[in-house]
Coordinates of C-alpha atoms and ligand atoms in Angstrom, one line a residue:
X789 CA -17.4 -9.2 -16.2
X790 CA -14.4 -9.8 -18.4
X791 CA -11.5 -6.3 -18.0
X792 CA -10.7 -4.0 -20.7
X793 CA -7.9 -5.7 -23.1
X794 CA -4.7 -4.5 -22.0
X795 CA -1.0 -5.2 -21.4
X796 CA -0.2 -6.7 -17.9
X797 CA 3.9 -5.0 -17.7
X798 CA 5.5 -6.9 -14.7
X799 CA 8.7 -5.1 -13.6
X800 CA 10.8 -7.9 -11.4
X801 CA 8.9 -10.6 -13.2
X802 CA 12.5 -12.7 -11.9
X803 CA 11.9 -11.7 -8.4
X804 CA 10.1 -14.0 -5.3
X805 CA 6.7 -12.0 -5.2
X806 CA 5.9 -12.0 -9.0
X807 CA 5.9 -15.6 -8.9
X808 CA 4.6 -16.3 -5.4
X809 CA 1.7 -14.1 -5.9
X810 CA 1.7 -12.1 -8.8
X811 CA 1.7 -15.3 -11.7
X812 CA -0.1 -17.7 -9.2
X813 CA -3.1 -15.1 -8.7
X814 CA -3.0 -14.8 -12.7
X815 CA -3.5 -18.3 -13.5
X816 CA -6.5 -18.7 -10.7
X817 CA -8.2 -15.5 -12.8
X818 CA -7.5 -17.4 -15.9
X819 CA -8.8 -20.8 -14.5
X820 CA -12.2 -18.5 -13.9
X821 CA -11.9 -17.1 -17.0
X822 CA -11.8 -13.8 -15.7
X823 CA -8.4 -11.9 -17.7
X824 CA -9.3 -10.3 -20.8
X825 CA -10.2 -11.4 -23.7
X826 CA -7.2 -9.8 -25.3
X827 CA -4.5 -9.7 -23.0
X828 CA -0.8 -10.0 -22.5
X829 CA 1.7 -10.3 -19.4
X830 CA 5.2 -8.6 -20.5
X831 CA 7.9 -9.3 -18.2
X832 CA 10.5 -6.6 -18.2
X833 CA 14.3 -8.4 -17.9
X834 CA 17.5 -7.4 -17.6
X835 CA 19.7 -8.2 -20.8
X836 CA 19.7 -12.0 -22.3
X837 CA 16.9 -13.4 -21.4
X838 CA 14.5 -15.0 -24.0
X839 CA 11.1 -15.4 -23.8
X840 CA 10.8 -18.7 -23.8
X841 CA 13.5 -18.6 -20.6
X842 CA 11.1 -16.7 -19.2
X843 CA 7.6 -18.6 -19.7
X844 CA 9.7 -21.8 -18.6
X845 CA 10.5 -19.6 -15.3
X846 CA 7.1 -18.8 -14.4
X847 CA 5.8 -22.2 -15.1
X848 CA 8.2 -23.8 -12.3
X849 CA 7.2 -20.9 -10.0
X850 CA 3.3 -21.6 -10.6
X851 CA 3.8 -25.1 -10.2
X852 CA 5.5 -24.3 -6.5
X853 CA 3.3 -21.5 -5.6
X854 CA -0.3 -22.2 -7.0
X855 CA -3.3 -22.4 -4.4
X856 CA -4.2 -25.6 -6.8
X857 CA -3.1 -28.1 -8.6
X858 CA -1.9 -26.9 -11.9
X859 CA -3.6 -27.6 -15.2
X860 CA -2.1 -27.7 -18.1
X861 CA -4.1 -26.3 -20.8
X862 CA -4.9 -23.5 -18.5
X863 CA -0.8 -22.8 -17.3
X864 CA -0.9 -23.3 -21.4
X865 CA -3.0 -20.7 -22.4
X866 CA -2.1 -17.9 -19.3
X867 CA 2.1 -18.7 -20.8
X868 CA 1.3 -17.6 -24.4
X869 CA 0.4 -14.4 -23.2
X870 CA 3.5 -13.9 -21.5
X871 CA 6.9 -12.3 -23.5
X872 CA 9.7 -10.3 -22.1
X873 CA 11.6 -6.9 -22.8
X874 CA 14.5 -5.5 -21.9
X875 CA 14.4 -2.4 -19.7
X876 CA 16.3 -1.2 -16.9
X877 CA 15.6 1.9 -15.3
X878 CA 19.6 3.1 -14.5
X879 CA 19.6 2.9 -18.4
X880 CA 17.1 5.6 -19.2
X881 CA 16.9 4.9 -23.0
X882 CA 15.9 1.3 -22.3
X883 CA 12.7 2.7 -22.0
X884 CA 12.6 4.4 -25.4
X885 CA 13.0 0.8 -26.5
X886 CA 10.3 -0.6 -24.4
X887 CA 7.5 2.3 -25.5
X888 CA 8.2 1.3 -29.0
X889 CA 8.5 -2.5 -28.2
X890 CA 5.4 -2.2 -26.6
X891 CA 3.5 -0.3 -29.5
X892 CA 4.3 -3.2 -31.7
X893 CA 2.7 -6.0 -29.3
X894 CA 0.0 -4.2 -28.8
X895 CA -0.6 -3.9 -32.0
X896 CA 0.3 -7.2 -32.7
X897 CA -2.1 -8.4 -29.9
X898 CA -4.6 -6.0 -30.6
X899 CA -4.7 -4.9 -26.4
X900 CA -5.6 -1.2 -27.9
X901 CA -2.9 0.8 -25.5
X902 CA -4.2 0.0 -22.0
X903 CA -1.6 -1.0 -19.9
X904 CA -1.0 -2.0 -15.9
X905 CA 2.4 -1.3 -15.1
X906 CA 3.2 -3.7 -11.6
X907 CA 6.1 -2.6 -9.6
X908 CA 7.0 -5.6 -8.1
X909 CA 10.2 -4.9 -7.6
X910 CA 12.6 -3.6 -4.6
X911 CA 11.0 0.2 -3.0
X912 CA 14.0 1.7 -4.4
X913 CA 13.2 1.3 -7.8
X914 CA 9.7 2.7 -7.7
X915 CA 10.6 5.9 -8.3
X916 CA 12.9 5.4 -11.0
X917 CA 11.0 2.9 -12.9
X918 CA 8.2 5.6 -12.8
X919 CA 10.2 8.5 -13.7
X920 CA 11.0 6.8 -16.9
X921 CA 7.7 6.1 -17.5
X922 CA 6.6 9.6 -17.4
X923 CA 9.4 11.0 -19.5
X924 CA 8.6 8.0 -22.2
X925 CA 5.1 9.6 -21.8
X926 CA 3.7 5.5 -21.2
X927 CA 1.6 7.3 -18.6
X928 CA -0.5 9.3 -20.7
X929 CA -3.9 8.0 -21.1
X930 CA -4.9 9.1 -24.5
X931 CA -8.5 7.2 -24.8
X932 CA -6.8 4.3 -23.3
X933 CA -5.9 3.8 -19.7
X934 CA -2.6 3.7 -17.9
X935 CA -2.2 2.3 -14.6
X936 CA 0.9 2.0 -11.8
X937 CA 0.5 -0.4 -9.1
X938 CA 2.9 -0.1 -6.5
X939 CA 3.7 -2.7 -3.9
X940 CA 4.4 -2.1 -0.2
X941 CA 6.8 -0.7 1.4
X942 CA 5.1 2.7 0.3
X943 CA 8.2 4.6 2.1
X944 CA 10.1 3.9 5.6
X945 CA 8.5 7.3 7.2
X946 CA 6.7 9.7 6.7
X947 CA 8.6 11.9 4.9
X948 CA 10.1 9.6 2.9
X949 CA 6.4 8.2 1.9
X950 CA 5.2 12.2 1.6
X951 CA 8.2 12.3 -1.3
X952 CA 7.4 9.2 -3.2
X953 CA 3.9 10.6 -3.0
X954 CA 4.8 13.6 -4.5
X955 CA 7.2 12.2 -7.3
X956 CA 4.0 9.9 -8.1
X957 CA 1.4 12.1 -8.0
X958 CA 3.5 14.8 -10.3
X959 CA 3.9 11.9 -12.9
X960 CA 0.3 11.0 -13.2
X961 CA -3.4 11.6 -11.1
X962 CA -4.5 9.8 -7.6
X963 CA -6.7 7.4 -9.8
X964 CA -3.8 6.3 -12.0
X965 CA -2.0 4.9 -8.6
X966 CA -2.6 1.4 -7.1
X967 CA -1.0 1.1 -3.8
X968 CA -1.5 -2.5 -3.0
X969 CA -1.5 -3.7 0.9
X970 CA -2.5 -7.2 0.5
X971 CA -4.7 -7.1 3.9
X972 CA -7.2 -5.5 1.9
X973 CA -7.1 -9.0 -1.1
X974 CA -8.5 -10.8 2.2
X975 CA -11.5 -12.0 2.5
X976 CA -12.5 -11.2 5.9
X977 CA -10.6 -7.7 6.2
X978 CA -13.3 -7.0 3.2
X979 CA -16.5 -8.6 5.2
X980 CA -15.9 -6.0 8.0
X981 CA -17.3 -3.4 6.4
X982 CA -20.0 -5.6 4.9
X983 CA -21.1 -6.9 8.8
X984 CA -20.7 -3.4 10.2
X985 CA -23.1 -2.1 7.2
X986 CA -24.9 -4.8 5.8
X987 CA -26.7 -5.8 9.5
X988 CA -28.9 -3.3 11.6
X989 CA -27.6 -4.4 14.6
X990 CA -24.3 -4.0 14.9
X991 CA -24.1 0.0 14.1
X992 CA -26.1 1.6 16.8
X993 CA -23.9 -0.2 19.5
X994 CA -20.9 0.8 17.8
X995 CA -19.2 3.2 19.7
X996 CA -18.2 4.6 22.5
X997 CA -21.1 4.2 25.1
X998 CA -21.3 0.3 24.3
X999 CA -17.2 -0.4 23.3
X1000 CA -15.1 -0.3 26.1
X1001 CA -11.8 -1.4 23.6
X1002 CA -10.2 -2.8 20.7
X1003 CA -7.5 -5.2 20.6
X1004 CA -5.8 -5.8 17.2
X1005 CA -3.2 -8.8 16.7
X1006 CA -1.0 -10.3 14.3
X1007 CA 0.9 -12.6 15.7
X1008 CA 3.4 -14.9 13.2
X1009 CA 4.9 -18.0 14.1
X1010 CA 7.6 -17.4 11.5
X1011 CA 10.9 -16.3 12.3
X1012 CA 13.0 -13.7 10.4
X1013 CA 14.5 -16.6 8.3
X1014 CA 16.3 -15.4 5.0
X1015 CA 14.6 -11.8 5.4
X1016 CA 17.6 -10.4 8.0
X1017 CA 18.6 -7.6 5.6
X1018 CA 15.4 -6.5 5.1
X1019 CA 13.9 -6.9 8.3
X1020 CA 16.4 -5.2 10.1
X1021 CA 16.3 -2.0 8.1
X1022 CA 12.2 -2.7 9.0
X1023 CA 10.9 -3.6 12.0
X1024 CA 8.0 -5.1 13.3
X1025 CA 6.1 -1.6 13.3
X1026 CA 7.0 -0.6 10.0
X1027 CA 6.4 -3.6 8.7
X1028 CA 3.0 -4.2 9.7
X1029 CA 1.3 -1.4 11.5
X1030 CA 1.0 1.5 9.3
X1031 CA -0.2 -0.6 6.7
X1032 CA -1.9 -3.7 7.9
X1033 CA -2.9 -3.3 10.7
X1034 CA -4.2 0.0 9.7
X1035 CA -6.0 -1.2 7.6
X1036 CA -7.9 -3.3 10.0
X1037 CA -7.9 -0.3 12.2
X1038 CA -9.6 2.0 9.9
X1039 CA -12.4 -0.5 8.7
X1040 CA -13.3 -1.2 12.3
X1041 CA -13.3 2.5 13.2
X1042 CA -14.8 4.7 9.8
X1043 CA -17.6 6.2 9.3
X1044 CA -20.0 4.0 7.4
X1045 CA -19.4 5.6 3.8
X1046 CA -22.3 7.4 1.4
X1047 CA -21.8 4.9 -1.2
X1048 CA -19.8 2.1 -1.8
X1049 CA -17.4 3.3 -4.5
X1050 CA -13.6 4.1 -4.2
X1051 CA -13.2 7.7 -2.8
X1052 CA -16.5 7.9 -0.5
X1053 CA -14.8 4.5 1.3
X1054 CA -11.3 5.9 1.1
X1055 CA -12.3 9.3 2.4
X1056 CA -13.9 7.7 5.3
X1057 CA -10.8 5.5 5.7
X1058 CA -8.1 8.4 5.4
X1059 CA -10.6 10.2 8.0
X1060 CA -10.6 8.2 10.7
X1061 CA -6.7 7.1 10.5
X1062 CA -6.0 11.5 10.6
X1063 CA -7.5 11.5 14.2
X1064 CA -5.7 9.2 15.8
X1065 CA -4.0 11.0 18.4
X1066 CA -0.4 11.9 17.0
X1067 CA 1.5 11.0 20.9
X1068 CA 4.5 13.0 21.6
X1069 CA 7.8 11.0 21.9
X1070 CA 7.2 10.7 25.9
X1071 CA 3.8 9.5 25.3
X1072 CA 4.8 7.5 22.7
X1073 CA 7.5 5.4 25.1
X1074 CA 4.7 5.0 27.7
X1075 CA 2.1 3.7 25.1
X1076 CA 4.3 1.0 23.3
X1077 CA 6.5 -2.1 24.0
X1078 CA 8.4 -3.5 21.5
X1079 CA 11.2 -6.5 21.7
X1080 CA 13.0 -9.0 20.1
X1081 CA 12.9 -13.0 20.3
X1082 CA 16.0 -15.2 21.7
X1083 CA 16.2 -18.4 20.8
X1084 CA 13.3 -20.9 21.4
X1085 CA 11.0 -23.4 20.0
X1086 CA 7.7 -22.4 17.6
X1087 CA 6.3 -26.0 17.4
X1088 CA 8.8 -28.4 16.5
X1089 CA 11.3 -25.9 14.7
X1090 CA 14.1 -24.2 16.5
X1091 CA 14.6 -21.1 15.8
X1092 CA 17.8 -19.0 17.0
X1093 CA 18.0 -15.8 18.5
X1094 CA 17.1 -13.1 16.5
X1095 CA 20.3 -11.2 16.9
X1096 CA 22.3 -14.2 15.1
X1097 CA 19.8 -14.4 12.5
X1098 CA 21.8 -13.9 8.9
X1099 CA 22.4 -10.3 8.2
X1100 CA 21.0 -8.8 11.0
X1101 CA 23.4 -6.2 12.3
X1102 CA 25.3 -7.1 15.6
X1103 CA 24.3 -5.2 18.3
X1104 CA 20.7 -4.2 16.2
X1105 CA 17.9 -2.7 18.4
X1106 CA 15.7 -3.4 15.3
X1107 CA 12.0 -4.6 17.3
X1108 CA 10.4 -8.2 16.2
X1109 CA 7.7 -7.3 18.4
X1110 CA 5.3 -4.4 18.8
X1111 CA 2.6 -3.5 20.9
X1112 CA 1.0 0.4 21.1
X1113 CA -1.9 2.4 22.6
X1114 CA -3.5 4.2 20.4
X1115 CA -6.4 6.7 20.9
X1116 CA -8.7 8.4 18.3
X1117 CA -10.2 11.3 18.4
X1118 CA -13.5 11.6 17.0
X1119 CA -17.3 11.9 18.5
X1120 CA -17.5 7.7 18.0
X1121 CA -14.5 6.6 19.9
X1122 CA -13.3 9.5 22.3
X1123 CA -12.0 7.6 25.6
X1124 CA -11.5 3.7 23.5
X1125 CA -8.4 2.9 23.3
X1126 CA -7.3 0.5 20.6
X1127 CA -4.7 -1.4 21.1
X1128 CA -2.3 -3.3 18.8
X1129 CA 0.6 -5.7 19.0
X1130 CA 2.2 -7.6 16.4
X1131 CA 5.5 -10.1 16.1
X1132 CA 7.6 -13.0 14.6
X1133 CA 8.4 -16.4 16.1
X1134 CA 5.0 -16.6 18.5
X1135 CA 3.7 -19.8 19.5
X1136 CA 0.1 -19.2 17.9
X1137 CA -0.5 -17.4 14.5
X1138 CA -3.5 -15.1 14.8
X1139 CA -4.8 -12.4 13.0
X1140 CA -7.9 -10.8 14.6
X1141 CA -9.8 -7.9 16.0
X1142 CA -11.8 -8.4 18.9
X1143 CA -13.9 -5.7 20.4
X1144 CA -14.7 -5.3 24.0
X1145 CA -18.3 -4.6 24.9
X1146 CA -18.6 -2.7 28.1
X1147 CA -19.7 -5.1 31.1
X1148 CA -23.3 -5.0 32.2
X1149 CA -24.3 -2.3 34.4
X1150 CA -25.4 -3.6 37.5
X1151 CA -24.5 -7.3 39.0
X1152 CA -28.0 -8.5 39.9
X1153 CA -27.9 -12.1 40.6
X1154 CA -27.3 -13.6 43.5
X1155 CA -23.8 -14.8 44.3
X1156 CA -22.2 -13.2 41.5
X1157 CA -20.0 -10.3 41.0
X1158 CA -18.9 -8.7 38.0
X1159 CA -16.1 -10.0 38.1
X1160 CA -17.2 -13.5 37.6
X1161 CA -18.7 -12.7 34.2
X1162 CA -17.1 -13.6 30.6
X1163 CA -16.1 -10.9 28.8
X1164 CA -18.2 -9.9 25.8
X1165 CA -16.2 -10.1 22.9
X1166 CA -17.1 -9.9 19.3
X1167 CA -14.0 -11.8 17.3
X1168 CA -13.0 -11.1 13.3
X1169 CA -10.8 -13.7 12.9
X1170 CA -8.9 -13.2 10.0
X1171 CA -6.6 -15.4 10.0
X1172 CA -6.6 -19.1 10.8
X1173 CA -10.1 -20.2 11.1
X1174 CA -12.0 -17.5 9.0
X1175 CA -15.3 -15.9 11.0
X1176 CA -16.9 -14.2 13.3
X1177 CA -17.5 -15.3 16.6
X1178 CA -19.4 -13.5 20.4
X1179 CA -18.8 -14.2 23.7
X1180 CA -21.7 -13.7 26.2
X1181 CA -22.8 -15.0 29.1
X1182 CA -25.3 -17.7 29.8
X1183 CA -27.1 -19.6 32.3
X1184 CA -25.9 -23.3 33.5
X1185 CA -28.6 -25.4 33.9
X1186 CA -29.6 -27.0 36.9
X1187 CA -31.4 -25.2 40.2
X1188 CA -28.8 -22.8 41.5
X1189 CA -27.8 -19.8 39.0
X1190 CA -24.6 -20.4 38.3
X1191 CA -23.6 -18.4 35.0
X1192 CA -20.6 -19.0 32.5
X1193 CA -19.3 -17.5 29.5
X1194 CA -19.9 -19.1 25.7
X1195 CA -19.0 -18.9 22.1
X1196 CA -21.3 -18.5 19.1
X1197 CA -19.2 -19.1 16.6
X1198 CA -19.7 -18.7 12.4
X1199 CA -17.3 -20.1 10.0
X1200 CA -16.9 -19.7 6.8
X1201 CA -15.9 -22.4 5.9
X1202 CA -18.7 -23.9 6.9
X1203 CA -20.7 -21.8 4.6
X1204 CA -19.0 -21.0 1.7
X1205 CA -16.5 -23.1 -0.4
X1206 CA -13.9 -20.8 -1.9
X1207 CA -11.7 -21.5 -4.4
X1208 CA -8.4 -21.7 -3.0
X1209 CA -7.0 -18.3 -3.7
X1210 CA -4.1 -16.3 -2.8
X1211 CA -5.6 -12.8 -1.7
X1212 CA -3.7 -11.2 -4.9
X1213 CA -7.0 -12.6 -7.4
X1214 CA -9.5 -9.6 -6.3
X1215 CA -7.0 -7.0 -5.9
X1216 CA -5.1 -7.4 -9.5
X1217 CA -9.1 -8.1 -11.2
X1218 CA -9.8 -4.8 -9.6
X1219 CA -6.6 -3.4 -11.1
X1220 CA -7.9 -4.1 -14.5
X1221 CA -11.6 -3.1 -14.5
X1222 CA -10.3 0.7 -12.7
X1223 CA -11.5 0.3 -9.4
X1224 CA -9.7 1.4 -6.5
X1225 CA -11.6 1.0 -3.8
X1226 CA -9.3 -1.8 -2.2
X1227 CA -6.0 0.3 -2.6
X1228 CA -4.6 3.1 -0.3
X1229 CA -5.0 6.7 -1.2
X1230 CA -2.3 8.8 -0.8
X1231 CA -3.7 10.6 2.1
X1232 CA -4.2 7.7 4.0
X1233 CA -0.4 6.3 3.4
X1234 CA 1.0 9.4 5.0
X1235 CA -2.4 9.7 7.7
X1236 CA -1.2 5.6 8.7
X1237 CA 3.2 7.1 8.6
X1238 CA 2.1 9.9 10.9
X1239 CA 0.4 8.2 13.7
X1240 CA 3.5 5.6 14.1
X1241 CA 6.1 8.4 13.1
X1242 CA 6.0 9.7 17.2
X1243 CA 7.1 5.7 18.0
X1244 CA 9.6 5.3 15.5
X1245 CA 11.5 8.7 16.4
X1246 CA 11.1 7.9 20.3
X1247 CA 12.5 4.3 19.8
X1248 CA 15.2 5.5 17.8
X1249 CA 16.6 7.9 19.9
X1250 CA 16.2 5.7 23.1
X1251 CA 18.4 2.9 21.4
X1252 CA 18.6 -0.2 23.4
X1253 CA 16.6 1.5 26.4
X1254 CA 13.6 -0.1 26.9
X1255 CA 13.8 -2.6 24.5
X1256 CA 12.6 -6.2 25.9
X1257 CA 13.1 -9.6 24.6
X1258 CA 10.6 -12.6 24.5
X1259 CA 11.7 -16.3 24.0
X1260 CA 10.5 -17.8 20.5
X1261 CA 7.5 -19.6 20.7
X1262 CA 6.0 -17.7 23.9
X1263 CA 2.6 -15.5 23.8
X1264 CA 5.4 -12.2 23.3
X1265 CA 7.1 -10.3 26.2
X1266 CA 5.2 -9.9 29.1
X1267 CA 5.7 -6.1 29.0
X1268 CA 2.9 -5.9 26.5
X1269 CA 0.5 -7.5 29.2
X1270 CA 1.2 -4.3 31.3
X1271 CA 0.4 -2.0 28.6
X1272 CA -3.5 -3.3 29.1
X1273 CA -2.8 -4.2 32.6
X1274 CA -2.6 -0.6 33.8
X1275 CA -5.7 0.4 32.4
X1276 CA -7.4 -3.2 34.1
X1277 CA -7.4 -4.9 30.9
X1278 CA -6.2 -8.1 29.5
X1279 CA -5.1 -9.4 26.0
X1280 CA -8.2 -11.6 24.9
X1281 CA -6.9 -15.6 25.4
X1282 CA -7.5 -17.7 23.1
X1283 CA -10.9 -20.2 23.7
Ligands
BG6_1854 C1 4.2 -8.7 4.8 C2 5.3 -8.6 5.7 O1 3.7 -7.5 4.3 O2 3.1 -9.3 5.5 C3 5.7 -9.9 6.3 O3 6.4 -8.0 5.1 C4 4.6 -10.6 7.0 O4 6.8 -9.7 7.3 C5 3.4 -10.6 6.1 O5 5.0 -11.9 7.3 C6 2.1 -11.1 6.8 O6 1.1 -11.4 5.9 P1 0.0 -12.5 6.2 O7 -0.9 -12.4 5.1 O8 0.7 -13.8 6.4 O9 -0.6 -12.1 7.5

């Protein structure tokens, strides 16, 4: 199904993510004929520079950034959409200009007054950019539609992400608001739901009485690289847990929706991430680790130690690696923990949730004690080598019973054959045709800011206490092994 016509506005159309993802996921929707029949991309620019500038920009970004080799009658046809206005939101009435610049495309291009404002610019501007937008009145959906979608980091707290909520939400309504976490453009963070729902037997073994945990990783072989400014204002947890991981967190854990449609999914979603257990500060220190990397080797790159990376701050406590406890408390998963851990410069990258099955009750064979037996784990493997895969035990042949653990593993790409795509394709399609169900609802922003808030104010106040280190390229610090340790568990190794 083609989208309404509309006006694609791109604020930071200069910047690194418009062109890494933004313009590369464009042109794959084009090369599947899937943008609208009448369409245009407006990048909005700081003074002087020209369209053509612009389109000759974007073209040597696709040709560095697309999943595919570039064609050029399709690069052709996605460019003559794309002009540029000036705007700048520290000079209000450039925005007076760009309503009535953007009445005369449309009319020109006949895209009837729907537009999809994109925000892909620094966190500091959202709120400005939007303001202006309100007070132009471009948010006003008079028989056409009028969409803002916003690009992570949705706030650094949650207060600060309770404000922006409010400043949003007193501009335009919930449905107007995209809040794009790019976990959710992945393929297999989107199958979760469709194996936990679509198959009979997953469901009724779901839960408490057949789960004994969760184990949730990202793990990144990059380093901090050019990022230092940002990073260090970040953090590994605010970087990644409230919002990705989260997000894997929540599908794993929800209550399987009524229907599948945006706010019956989202409900369930924000549901499940308001019980996790909000820890006090004390709690919070005994349920986490977090560290930085020193110097070390990921593969064949070196990579320094964090504290000399450029722009991070001497002296910075700032955490490259996180790992928490986390409980939730609900009928389903009372007594489970979940655990999470996430960093830069790791040996392996991985992006998975694996869930424990509780052992078998009773060791009845001969010569075998429980401990002998492979741990049942069911693997979501997001990220490299796409599937699904479950551990169980099995029989060796010969005469005596000897018993070992193995893998049935599916793949997808031994299945399916994707086009290459970047993650951003299904996301800014769903943009256009109104549906939100793969973008975060406001309650679930500040449900996901809440549950880390106890672990950000504890590690703040305790400074350099407490704070570990792990050598680049290593499995993380070895703290995070005690955190599953205590409670006679172990990080699930890789098979
Ligand atoms: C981004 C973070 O949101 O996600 C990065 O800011 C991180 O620090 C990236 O590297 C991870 O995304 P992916 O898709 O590579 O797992």
């Amino acid at each position: 199904k083609k989208p309404d016509p509309c006006a694609f506005v791109i604020f930071g159309v200069t910047g690194d993510l418009a062109h890494r993802l933004v313009i590369a996921a464009l042109y794959n929707l084009q090369a599947a004929d899937l943008l609208p029949e009448k369409f245009c991309v407006v990048g909005i620019a700081r003074k002087g520079m020209t369209g053509d500038a612009l389109r000759e920009d974007l073209l040597k970004g696709l040709k560095q950034y697309a999943t595919r080799p570039v064609d050029d009658a399709i690069a052709q046809k996605l460019l003559n959409c794309v002009t540029c206005i000036e705007a700048d939101p520290k000079e209000p009435e450039s925005f007076d200009h760009l309503r009535d610049e953007l009445d005369r495309l449309e009319a020109a291009r006949g895209t009837g007054g729907n537009r999809l404002f994109y925000l892909a610019t620094p966190p500091s501007a959202f709120a400005p950019i939007a303001e202006q937008l309100g007070r132009t009145g471009m948010l006003k959906e008079n028989g056409s539609w009028r969409r803002l979608v916003v690009e992570k980091p949705f706030g650094t707290d949650l207060e600060s992400a309770q404000k922006l909520n409010t400043k949003l939400l007193s501009l335009m309504n919930e449905q107007q608001i995209y809040r794009i976490d790019h976990y959710l453009g992945k393929e297999t963070v989107q199958n979760i739901l469709v194996l936990r729902f679509a198959n009979g037997m997953f469901e009724p073994i779901w839960n408490r009485n057949h789960i004994d945990h969760v184990q949730i990783t990202v793990d990144e072989k990059l380093g901090v690289g050019h990022r230092g400014s940002f990073y260090d204002a970040t953090g590994a947890l605010r970087d990644m847990v409230p919002n990705h991981l989260f997000q894997l967190l929540s599908l794993v854990a929800m209550e399987p929706p009524s229907r599948f449609e945006a706010n019956a999914v989202r409900s369930e979603k924000a549901e499940v991430l308001a019980a996790v257990t909000t820890q006090t500060e004390e709690e919070a220190l005994k349920n986490s680790v977090r560290a930085q990397y020193v110097a070390g080797h990921v593969g064949n790159d070196d990579i320094g130690d964090y504290l000399k990376t450029e722009d991070v701050k001497a002296g910075s406590t700032t955490e490259t690696y996180a790992a928490l406890k986390l409980m939730i408390d609900n009928w389903r998963w009372a007594g489970v923990p979940f655990y999470l851990r996430t960093g830069k410069a790791l040996g392996v990258k991985r992006t998975e949730v694996a869930i424990k099955f509780k052992q078998a009750p009773f060791a009845m064979f001969r010569d075998m004690s429980m401990d002998s037996l492979a741990e049942n784990f069911l693997v979501i493997a997001v990220e490299p080598n796409e599937g699904i895969s479950l551990k169980f035990n099995t029989k060796v042949p010969g005469p005596l019973v000897k018993i070992d653990g193995v893998e049935m593993k599916f793949r997808y790409k031994d299945y399916f054959q994707a086009a290459p795509a970047n993650g951003y394709e299904t996301l800014i399609y769903d943009c256009m045709i109104g549906d939100n169900i793969l973008f975060q609802r406001a309650d679930s922003v500040e449900a996901g800011w809440r549950a880390v808030q106890p672990f950000l104010d504890a590690w703040k106040k305790a400074g350099k206490d407490g704070l570990k280190t792990y050598k680049a390229g290593s499995e993380g610090p070895e703290e995070a092994d005690d955190l599953l340790k205590r409670d006679g568990r172990s990080w699930r190794v890789l098979s």
